[in-house]
Amino acid sequence: MPPAHIWLIVSIFIAVDAVVLWAVRMWVKHMFVDLAAAFPPREPAADAVRRSFQSFAIDSINMGWSVHVAADDYGLHLRPALLMRLFGGQALSIPWTAIALHGRRGRWFSKSRIAGRWQLMGPSWCLRLAE
């Protein structure tokens, strides 16, 4: 294969990857703009239960193993890990009054709704505190 063909194939792959990454970033950023406006971040209480690198999904955005979470009396504090922040993820503090459990309540993961608008799936250990 001539070198020009190799460069053409590599260039096409790089261009397609760049477009896909840009589209994912815009999608994630758009989702977090609405959530961050509705639930601005607050500092968790000193006695909050904290765990790093937890898996959450908000609507169709799956943030597997990329969320640091703290749960206190106020609510659920979510801070995306570095990679999610690079894609536009923002910190959130969702009060317990805005979280309603519904649907699947498994041993490891539970489903809930945030303010009746967004679907949140996350670890059962923290979402059960909403009850």
PDB file of C-alpha atoms in Angstrom:
ATOM      1  CA  MET A   1       0.000   0.000   0.000  1.00  0.00           C
ATOM      2  CA  PRO A   2       1.451   3.374  -0.958  1.00  0.00           C
ATOM      3  CA  PRO A   3       2.281   5.797   1.891  1.00  0.00           C
ATOM      4  CA  ALA A   4      -0.299   8.284   0.601  1.00  0.00           C
ATOM      5  CA  HIS A   5      -3.078   5.742   1.203  1.00  0.00           C
ATOM      6  CA  ILE A   6      -1.850   5.065   4.728  1.00  0.00           C
ATOM      7  CA  TRP A   7      -1.843   8.790   5.507  1.00  0.00           C
ATOM      8  CA  LEU A   8      -5.324   9.128   4.037  1.00  0.00           C
ATOM      9  CA  ILE A   9      -6.706   6.291   6.178  1.00  0.00           C
ATOM     10  CA  VAL A  10      -5.040   7.617   9.335  1.00  0.00           C
ATOM     11  CA  SER A  11      -6.336  11.131   8.616  1.00  0.00           C
ATOM     12  CA  ILE A  12      -9.891   9.851   8.160  1.00  0.00           C
ATOM     13  CA  PHE A  13      -9.746   7.921  11.447  1.00  0.00           C
ATOM     14  CA  ILE A  14      -8.422  10.976  13.306  1.00  0.00           C
ATOM     15  CA  ALA A  15     -11.105  13.230  11.800  1.00  0.00           C
ATOM     16  CA  VAL A  16     -13.922  10.805  12.669  1.00  0.00           C
ATOM     17  CA  ASP A  17     -12.593  10.384  16.228  1.00  0.00           C
ATOM     18  CA  ALA A  18     -12.403  14.151  16.664  1.00  0.00           C
ATOM     19  CA  VAL A  19     -16.010  14.588  15.510  1.00  0.00           C
ATOM     20  CA  VAL A  20     -17.245  11.803  17.808  1.00  0.00           C
ATOM     21  CA  LEU A  21     -15.392  13.229  20.826  1.00  0.00           C
ATOM     22  CA  TRP A  22     -16.748  16.706  20.094  1.00  0.00           C
ATOM     23  CA  ALA A  23     -20.313  15.343  19.837  1.00  0.00           C
ATOM     24  CA  VAL A  24     -19.998  13.432  23.118  1.00  0.00           C
ATOM     25  CA  ARG A  25     -18.593  16.516  24.849  1.00  0.00           C
ATOM     26  CA  MET A  26     -21.474  18.687  23.629  1.00  0.00           C
ATOM     27  CA  TRP A  27     -24.029  16.065  24.711  1.00  0.00           C
ATOM     28  CA  VAL A  28     -22.572  15.708  28.218  1.00  0.00           C
ATOM     29  CA  LYS A  29     -22.083  19.454  28.623  1.00  0.00           C
ATOM     30  CA  HIS A  30     -25.676  20.162  27.568  1.00  0.00           C
ATOM     31  CA  MET A  31     -27.013  17.670  30.125  1.00  0.00           C
ATOM     32  CA  PHE A  32     -24.922  19.110  32.954  1.00  0.00           C
ATOM     33  CA  VAL A  33     -25.790  22.728  32.153  1.00  0.00           C
ATOM     34  CA  ASP A  34     -29.453  22.044  32.979  1.00  0.00           C
ATOM     35  CA  LEU A  35     -28.656  19.964  36.056  1.00  0.00           C
ATOM     36  CA  ALA A  36     -26.070  22.400  37.435  1.00  0.00           C
ATOM     37  CA  ALA A  37     -28.515  25.280  36.996  1.00  0.00           C
ATOM     38  CA  ALA A  38     -31.196  23.362  38.901  1.00  0.00           C
ATOM     39  CA  PHE A  39     -28.863  21.926  41.575  1.00  0.00           C
ATOM     40  CA  PRO A  40     -25.753  24.074  42.094  1.00  0.00           C
ATOM     41  CA  PRO A  41     -22.913  22.434  44.019  1.00  0.00           C
ATOM     42  CA  ARG A  42     -22.620  22.839  47.776  1.00  0.00           C
ATOM     43  CA  GLU A  43     -19.874  21.772  50.100  1.00  0.00           C
ATOM     44  CA  PRO A  44     -20.767  18.416  51.726  1.00  0.00           C
ATOM     45  CA  ALA A  45     -20.955  18.301  55.509  1.00  0.00           C
ATOM     46  CA  ALA A  46     -17.863  17.175  57.370  1.00  0.00           C
ATOM     47  CA  ASP A  47     -19.605  13.975  58.483  1.00  0.00           C
ATOM     48  CA  ALA A  48     -20.805  13.053  54.963  1.00  0.00           C
ATOM     49  CA  VAL A  49     -20.342   9.496  53.752  1.00  0.00           C
ATOM     50  CA  ARG A  50     -17.935   9.651  50.808  1.00  0.00           C
ATOM     51  CA  ARG A  51     -16.956   7.182  48.141  1.00  0.00           C
ATOM     52  CA  SER A  52     -14.881   7.701  45.029  1.00  0.00           C
ATOM     53  CA  PHE A  53     -15.253   6.360  41.514  1.00  0.00           C
ATOM     54  CA  GLN A  54     -18.896   5.294  41.727  1.00  0.00           C
ATOM     55  CA  SER A  55     -21.118   4.539  38.726  1.00  0.00           C
ATOM     56  CA  PHE A  56     -24.097   6.763  37.961  1.00  0.00           C
ATOM     57  CA  ALA A  57     -26.296   7.229  34.922  1.00  0.00           C
ATOM     58  CA  ILE A  58     -28.348  10.362  34.344  1.00  0.00           C
ATOM     59  CA  ASP A  59     -30.900   9.836  31.584  1.00  0.00           C
ATOM     60  CA  SER A  60     -28.844   8.399  28.707  1.00  0.00           C
ATOM     61  CA  ILE A  61     -25.419   9.466  29.969  1.00  0.00           C
ATOM     62  CA  ASN A  62     -23.646   6.603  31.713  1.00  0.00           C
ATOM     63  CA  MET A  63     -20.848   7.771  33.979  1.00  0.00           C
ATOM     64  CA  GLY A  64     -19.433   4.379  34.879  1.00  0.00           C
ATOM     65  CA  TRP A  65     -16.845   4.524  37.656  1.00  0.00           C
ATOM     66  CA  SER A  66     -16.294   8.251  37.164  1.00  0.00           C
ATOM     67  CA  VAL A  67     -18.207  10.025  39.930  1.00  0.00           C
ATOM     68  CA  HIS A  68     -17.074  10.955  43.428  1.00  0.00           C
ATOM     69  CA  VAL A  69     -20.092  11.010  45.730  1.00  0.00           C
ATOM     70  CA  ALA A  70     -20.820  12.361  49.191  1.00  0.00           C
ATOM     71  CA  ALA A  71     -24.116  11.856  51.013  1.00  0.00           C
ATOM     72  CA  ASP A  72     -25.108  13.975  53.993  1.00  0.00           C
ATOM     73  CA  ASP A  73     -28.287  15.291  55.630  1.00  0.00           C
ATOM     74  CA  TYR A  74     -28.835  17.803  52.811  1.00  0.00           C
ATOM     75  CA  GLY A  75     -28.613  15.401  49.899  1.00  0.00           C
ATOM     76  CA  LEU A  76     -26.425  13.771  47.309  1.00  0.00           C
ATOM     77  CA  HIS A  77     -23.277  15.587  46.219  1.00  0.00           C
ATOM     78  CA  LEU A  78     -21.895  14.382  42.880  1.00  0.00           C
ATOM     79  CA  ARG A  79     -18.509  15.465  41.542  1.00  0.00           C
ATOM     80  CA  PRO A  80     -17.397  13.980  38.224  1.00  0.00           C
ATOM     81  CA  ALA A  81     -13.882  12.573  38.019  1.00  0.00           C
ATOM     82  CA  LEU A  82     -11.328  14.354  35.851  1.00  0.00           C
ATOM     83  CA  LEU A  83     -12.222  12.613  32.586  1.00  0.00           C
ATOM     84  CA  MET A  84     -15.922  13.470  32.946  1.00  0.00           C
ATOM     85  CA  ARG A  85     -15.038  17.075  33.832  1.00  0.00           C
ATOM     86  CA  LEU A  86     -12.981  17.279  30.632  1.00  0.00           C
ATOM     87  CA  PHE A  87     -16.140  16.263  28.747  1.00  0.00           C
ATOM     88  CA  GLY A  88     -18.162  19.010  30.445  1.00  0.00           C
ATOM     89  CA  GLY A  89     -19.379  17.299  33.617  1.00  0.00           C
ATOM     90  CA  GLN A  90     -20.069  19.615  36.549  1.00  0.00           C
ATOM     91  CA  ALA A  91     -20.487  19.131  40.275  1.00  0.00           C
ATOM     92  CA  LEU A  92     -24.051  18.861  41.600  1.00  0.00           C
ATOM     93  CA  SER A  93     -25.739  18.853  44.988  1.00  0.00           C
ATOM     94  CA  ILE A  94     -29.166  17.264  44.760  1.00  0.00           C
ATOM     95  CA  PRO A  95     -31.354  17.624  47.876  1.00  0.00           C
ATOM     96  CA  TRP A  96     -33.091  14.505  49.149  1.00  0.00           C
ATOM     97  CA  THR A  97     -36.442  16.221  48.621  1.00  0.00           C
ATOM     98  CA  ALA A  98     -35.792  16.250  44.863  1.00  0.00           C
ATOM     99  CA  ILE A  99     -34.951  12.522  44.658  1.00  0.00           C
ATOM    100  CA  ALA A 100     -37.751   9.964  44.435  1.00  0.00           C
ATOM    101  CA  LEU A 101     -36.936   6.270  44.230  1.00  0.00           C
ATOM    102  CA  HIS A 102     -38.888   4.318  41.642  1.00  0.00           C
ATOM    103  CA  GLY A 103     -38.540   1.184  39.592  1.00  0.00           C
ATOM    104  CA  ARG A 104     -35.679  -1.170  40.182  1.00  0.00           C
ATOM    105  CA  ARG A 105     -34.172  -1.261  43.675  1.00  0.00           C
ATOM    106  CA  GLY A 106     -31.434  -3.809  43.460  1.00  0.00           C
ATOM    107  CA  ARG A 107     -28.721  -4.850  45.819  1.00  0.00           C
ATOM    108  CA  TRP A 108     -26.103  -2.795  43.998  1.00  0.00           C
ATOM    109  CA  PHE A 109     -28.016  -0.223  41.927  1.00  0.00           C
ATOM    110  CA  SER A 110     -31.323   1.622  42.267  1.00  0.00           C
ATOM    111  CA  LYS A 111     -33.338   3.883  39.985  1.00  0.00           C
ATOM    112  CA  SER A 112     -34.755   7.233  40.966  1.00  0.00           C
ATOM    113  CA  ARG A 113     -36.112  10.438  39.467  1.00  0.00           C
ATOM    114  CA  ILE A 114     -34.664  13.864  40.088  1.00  0.00           C
ATOM    115  CA  ALA A 115     -37.337  16.546  40.398  1.00  0.00           C
ATOM    116  CA  GLY A 116     -39.607  14.395  38.240  1.00  0.00           C
ATOM    117  CA  ARG A 117     -37.527  15.340  35.199  1.00  0.00           C
ATOM    118  CA  TRP A 118     -34.293  13.348  35.054  1.00  0.00           C
ATOM    119  CA  GLN A 119     -33.793   9.631  35.606  1.00  0.00           C
ATOM    120  CA  LEU A 120     -30.906   8.789  37.918  1.00  0.00           C
ATOM    121  CA  MET A 121     -29.469   5.325  38.371  1.00  0.00           C
ATOM    122  CA  GLY A 122     -26.773   4.886  40.962  1.00  0.00           C
ATOM    123  CA  PRO A 123     -25.419   2.847  43.844  1.00  0.00           C
ATOM    124  CA  SER A 124     -28.104   1.633  46.236  1.00  0.00           C
ATOM    125  CA  TRP A 125     -26.038   2.536  49.294  1.00  0.00           C
ATOM    126  CA  CYS A 126     -26.532   6.260  48.646  1.00  0.00           C
ATOM    127  CA  LEU A 127     -29.898   6.377  46.860  1.00  0.00           C
ATOM    128  CA  ARG A 128     -31.646   4.450  49.654  1.00  0.00           C
ATOM    129  CA  LEU A 129     -30.870   7.381  51.929  1.00  0.00           C
ATOM    130  CA  ALA A 130     -33.562   9.285  50.002  1.00  0.00           C
ATOM    131  CA  GLU A 131     -36.271   7.126  51.616  1.00  0.00           C
TER     132      GLU A 131
END
